[in-house]
Coordinates of C-alpha atoms in Angstrom, one line a residue:
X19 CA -134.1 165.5 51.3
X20 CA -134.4 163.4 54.5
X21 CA -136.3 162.4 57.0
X22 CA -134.1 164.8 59.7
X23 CA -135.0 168.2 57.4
X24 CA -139.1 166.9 57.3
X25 CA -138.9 166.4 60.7
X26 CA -137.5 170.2 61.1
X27 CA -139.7 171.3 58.5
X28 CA -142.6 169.9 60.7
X29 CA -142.0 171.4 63.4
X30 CA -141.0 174.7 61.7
X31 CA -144.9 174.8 60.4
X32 CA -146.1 174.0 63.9
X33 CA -144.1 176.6 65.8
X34 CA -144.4 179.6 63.6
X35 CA -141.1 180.8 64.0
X36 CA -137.6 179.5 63.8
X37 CA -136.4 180.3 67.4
X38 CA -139.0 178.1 68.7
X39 CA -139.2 175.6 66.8
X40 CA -134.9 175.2 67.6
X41 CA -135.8 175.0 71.0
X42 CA -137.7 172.3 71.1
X43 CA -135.6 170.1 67.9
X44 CA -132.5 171.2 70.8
X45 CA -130.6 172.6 67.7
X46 CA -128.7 176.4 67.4
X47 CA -131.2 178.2 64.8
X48 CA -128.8 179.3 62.1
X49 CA -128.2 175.2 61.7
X50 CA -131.7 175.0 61.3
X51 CA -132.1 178.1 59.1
X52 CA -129.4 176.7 57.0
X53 CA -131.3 173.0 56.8
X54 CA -134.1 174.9 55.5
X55 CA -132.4 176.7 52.7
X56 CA -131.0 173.7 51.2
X57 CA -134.5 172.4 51.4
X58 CA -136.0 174.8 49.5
X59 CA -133.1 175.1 47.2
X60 CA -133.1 171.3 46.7
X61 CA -137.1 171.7 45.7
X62 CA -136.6 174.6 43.8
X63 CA -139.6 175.7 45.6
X64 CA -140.4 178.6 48.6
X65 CA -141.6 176.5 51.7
X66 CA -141.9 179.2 54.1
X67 CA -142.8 183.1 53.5
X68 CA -140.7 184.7 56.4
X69 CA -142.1 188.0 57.9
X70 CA -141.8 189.9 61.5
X71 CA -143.9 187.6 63.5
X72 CA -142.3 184.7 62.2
X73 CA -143.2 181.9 59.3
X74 CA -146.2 181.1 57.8
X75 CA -146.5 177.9 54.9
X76 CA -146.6 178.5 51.1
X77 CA -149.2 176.9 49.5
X78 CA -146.3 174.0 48.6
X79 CA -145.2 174.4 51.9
X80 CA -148.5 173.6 53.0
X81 CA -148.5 170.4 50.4
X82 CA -145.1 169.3 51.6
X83 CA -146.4 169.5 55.1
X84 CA -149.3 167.5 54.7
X85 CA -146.6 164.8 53.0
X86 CA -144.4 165.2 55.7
X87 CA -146.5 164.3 58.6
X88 CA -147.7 161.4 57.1
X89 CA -144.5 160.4 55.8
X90 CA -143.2 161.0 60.2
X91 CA -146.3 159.0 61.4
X92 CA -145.8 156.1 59.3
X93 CA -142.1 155.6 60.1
X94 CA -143.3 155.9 64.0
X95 CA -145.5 152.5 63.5
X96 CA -142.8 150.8 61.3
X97 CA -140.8 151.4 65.1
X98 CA -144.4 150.1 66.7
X99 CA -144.5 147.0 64.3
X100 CA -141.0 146.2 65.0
X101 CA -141.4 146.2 68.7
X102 CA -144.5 144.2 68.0
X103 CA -143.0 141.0 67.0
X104 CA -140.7 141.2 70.4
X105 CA -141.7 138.4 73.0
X106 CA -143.4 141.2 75.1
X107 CA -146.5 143.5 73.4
X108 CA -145.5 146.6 73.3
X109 CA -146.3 149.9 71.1
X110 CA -149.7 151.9 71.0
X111 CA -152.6 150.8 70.3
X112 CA -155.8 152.0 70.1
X113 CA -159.4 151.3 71.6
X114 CA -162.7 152.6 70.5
X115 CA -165.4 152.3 73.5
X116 CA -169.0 152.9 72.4
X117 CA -170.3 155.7 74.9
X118 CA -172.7 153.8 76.9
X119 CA -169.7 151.5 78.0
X120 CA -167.0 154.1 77.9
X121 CA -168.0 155.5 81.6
X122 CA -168.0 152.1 83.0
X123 CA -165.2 149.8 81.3
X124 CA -162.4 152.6 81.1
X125 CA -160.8 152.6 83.8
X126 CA -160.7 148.8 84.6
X127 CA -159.8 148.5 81.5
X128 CA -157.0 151.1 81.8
X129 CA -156.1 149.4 85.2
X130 CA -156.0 145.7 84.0
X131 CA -153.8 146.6 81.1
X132 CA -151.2 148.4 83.2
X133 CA -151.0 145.5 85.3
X134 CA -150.9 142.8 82.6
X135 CA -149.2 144.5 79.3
X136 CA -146.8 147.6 80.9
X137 CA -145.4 147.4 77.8
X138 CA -148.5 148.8 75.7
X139 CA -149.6 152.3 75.3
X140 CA -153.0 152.5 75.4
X141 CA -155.4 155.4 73.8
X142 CA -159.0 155.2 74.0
X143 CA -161.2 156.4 71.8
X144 CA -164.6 157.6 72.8
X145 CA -167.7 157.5 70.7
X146 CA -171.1 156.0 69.1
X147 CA -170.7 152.4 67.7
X148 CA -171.4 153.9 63.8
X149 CA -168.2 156.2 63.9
X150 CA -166.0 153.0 65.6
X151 CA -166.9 150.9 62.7
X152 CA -165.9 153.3 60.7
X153 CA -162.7 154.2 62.3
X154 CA -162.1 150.3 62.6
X155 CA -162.8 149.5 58.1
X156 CA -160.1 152.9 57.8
X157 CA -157.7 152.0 59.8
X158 CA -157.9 154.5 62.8
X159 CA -158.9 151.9 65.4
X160 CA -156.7 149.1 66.4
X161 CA -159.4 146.8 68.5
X162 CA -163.2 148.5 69.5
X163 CA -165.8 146.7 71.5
X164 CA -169.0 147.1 69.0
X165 CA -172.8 146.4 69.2
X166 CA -174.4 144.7 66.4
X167 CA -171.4 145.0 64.3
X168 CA -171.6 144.7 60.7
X169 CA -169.3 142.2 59.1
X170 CA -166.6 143.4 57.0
X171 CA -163.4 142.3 55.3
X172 CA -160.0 142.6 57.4
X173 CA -161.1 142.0 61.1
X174 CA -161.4 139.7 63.8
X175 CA -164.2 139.4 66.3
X176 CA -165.5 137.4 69.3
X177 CA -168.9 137.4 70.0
X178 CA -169.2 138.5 74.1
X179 CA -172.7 139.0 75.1
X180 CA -176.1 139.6 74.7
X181 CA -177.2 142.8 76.3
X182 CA -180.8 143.7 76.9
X183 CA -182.1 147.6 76.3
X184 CA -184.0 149.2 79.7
X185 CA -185.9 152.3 79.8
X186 CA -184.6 155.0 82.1
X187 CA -186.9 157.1 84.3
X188 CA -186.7 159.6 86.5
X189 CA -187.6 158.7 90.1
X190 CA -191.3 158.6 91.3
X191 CA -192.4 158.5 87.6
X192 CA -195.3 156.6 87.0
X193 CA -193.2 153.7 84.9
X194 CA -191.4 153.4 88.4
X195 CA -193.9 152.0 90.4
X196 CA -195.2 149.4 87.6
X197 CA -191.8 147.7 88.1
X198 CA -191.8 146.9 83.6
X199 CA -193.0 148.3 80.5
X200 CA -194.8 146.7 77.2
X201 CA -192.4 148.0 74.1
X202 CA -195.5 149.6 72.5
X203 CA -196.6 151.5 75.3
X204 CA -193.3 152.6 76.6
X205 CA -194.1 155.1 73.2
X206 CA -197.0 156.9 74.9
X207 CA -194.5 158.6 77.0
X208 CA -191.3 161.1 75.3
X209 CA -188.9 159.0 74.6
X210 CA -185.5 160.3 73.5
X211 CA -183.1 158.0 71.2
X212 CA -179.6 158.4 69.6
X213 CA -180.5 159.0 65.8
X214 CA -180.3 157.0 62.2
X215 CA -177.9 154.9 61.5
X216 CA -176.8 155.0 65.1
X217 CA -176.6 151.0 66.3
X218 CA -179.2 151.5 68.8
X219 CA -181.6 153.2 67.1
X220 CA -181.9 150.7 64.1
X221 CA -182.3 148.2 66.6
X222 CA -185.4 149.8 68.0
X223 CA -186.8 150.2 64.7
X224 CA -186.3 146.9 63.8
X225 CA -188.2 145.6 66.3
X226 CA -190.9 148.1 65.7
X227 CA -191.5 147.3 62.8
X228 CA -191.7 143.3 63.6
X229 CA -194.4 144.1 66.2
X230 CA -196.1 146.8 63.8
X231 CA -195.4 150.1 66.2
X232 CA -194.0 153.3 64.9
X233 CA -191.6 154.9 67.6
X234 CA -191.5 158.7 68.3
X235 CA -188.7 159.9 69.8
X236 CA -186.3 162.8 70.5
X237 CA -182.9 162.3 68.3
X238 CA -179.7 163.1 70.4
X239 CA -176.1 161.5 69.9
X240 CA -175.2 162.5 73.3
X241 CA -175.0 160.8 76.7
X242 CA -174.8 163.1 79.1
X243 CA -177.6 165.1 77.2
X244 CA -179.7 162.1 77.1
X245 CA -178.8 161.4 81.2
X246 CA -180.1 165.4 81.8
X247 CA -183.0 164.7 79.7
X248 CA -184.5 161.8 81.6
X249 CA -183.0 163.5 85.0
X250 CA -185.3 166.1 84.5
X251 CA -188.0 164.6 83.6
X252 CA -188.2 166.0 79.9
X253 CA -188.0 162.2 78.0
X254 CA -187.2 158.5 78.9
X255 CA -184.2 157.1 77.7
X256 CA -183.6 154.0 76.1
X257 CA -180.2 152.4 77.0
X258 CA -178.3 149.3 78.9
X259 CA -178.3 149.0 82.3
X260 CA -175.0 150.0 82.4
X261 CA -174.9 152.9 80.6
X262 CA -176.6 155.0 83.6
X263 CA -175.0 153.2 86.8
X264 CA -173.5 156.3 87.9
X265 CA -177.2 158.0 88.0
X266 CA -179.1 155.5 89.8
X267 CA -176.5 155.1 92.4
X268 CA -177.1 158.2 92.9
X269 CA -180.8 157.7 92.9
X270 CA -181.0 160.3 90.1
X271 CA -182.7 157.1 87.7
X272 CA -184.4 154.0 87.8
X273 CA -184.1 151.2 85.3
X274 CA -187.3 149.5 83.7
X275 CA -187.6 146.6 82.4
X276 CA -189.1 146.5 78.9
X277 CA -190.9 143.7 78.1
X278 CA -193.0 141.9 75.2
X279 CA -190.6 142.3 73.7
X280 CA -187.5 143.1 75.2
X281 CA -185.0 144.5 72.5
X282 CA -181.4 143.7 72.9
X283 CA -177.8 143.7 71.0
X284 CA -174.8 141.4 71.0
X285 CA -171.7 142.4 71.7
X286 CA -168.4 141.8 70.1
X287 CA -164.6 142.5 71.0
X288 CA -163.6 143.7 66.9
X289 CA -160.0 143.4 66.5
X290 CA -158.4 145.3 62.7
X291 CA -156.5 142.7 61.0
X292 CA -154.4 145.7 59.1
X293 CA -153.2 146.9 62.6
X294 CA -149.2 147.7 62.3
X295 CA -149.2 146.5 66.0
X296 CA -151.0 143.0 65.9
X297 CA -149.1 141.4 69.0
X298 CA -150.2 144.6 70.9
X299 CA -154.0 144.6 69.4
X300 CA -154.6 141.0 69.8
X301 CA -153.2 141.4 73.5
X302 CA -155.5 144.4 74.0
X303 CA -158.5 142.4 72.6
X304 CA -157.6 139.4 74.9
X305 CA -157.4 141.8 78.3
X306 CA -160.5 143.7 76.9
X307 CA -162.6 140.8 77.1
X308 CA -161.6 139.2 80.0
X309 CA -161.9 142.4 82.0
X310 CA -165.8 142.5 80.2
X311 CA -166.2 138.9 81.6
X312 CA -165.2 139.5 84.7
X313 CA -167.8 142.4 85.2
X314 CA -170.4 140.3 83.7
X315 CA -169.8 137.2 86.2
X316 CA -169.8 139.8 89.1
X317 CA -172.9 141.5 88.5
X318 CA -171.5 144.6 87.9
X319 CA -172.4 144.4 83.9
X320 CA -176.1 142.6 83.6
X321 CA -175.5 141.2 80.5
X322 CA -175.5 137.2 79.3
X323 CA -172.3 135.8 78.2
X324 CA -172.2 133.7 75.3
X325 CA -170.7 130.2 77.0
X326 CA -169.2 129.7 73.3
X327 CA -167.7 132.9 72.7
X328 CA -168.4 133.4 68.9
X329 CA -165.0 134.1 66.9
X330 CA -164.9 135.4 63.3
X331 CA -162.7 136.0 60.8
X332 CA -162.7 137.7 57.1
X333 CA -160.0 137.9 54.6
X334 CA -161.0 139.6 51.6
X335 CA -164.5 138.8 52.1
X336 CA -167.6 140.0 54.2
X337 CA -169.2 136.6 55.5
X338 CA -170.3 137.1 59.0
X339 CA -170.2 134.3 61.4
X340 CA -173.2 131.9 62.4
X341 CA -174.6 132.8 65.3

């Protein structure tokens, strides 16, 4: 067995039938056929059960398959690894953008990158801060830009900002006019949150509970359910400014300010010290923060930078950095 008949194998599986699957592998089918039966022959197994329509998987072909993918996946970012320790960054590497940055970071950060790294294939990864710290500790993110991140073992991180929380209201809503909002009373009204253990949410209830007020809110993980909520009129949303830019450019929202006190979260450019493309991460991270920077400095991201931009580092343990 080697990797040439998995990769057949693989694509065999995929296609459902052996004529297709030679068309795209660009080889005559009885060759591949024939690749096949020595397979199975050298496993001593059936891979495939052959009928009219085409192939469907064995329960060991389904095992094998399973194998064989990651088995094809992992020799792709040995190549990634090599290319990563040329003088150039190169390879893929992949972001995670929390969705209330996503809409307004991507594409400078998709433009910056194919100006300054060519050489790196980007994919961005789209979704709450919880799941991206997850997807960061196993090894399915590269770099992610995180709020309030939790310390753990095998990452990097610089400390970016400090980001205050608004509440978002519809247009000629009482709240409007008053110009700012006390954090207990902004609870009188429907308010509508991301729910526990989402990043956002914990921080809200943390500083409830150090000012002795129990929220009440609406539970949705979803932006642009949260933007049609407050749009309509239904709840008030609780966000950063620049989560709903879009909206009140439109004049679809306005931004208050909540005061006494004013909840915010920090910031941080995370960067997975397991990557198999660290040139290429480390790059990413460096581009990804300048481009954050840059908006902050302009006015286009109300946020405060931190003028000694916090790094941290743990190997094999889970200190967190002093802030």
């Amino acid at each position: 067995m080697d990797l040439r008949q998995l990769k057949y194998f693989v694509q065999i599986a995929e296609s459902g039938n052996f004529s297709r699957a030679a068309e795209v592998l660009r080889i005559a089918q009885p060759s591949l056929s024939q690749q096949m039966k020595n397979l199975e022959e050298e496993l001593g197994a059936d891979l495939l059960l052959r009928h009219a329509r085409g192939v469907t998987l064995t329960d060991l072909g389904q095992h094998l398959y399973d194998h064989a993918r990651r088995i094809l996946q992992e020799v792709d970012r040995v190549k990634d690894v090599v290319r990563s320790r040329s003088l150039n960054p190169s390879g893929r590497v992949s972001v995670g953008l929390p969705t209330s940055a996503c809409r307004g970071l991507g594409l400078p950060l998709i433009q910056a990158l194919a100006e300054r790294q060519p050489n790196i294939s980007l994919h961005v990864v789209e979704a709450m801060t919880g799941y991206l710290d997850d997807f960061l500790q196993h090894g399915r993110l590269d770099v992610a830009l995180l709020y309030d991140h939790k310390a753990f073992e095998h990452v990097a991180w610089t400390e970016m900002m400090v980001e205050d929380l608004m509440l978002f209201v519809p247009p000629g809503h009482p709240l409007a006019a008053d110009g700012a909002v006390a954090f207990r009373e902004m609870f009188d009204w429907p308010v509508v949150l991301p729910g526990a253990p989402n990043v956002m949410r914990t921080v809200i209830d943390q500083f409830a509970a150090r000012h002795d007020v129990v929220p009440t809110a609406i539970a949705c993980d979803s932006l642009p359910t949260i933007s049609r909520l407050v749009r309509s009129g239904r709840a008030l949303g609780v966000m950063p400014h620049f989560a709903f830019m879009d909206e009140m450019a439109r004049g679809e929202m306005v931004a208050v300010p909540i005061l006494d006190p004013t909840p915010s979260w920090r910031l941080s450019v995370v960067v997975s010290q397991r990557s198999m493309n660290p040139r290429g991460s480390e790059a990413v991270a460096k581009v990804m923060a300048d481009v954050i920077a840059a908006m902050v400095e302009a006015g286009t991201w109300r946020a405060r930078l931190r003028a000694d931009k916090t790094r941290g580092e743990a190997k094999g343990d889970a200190r967190a950095p002093a802030r």
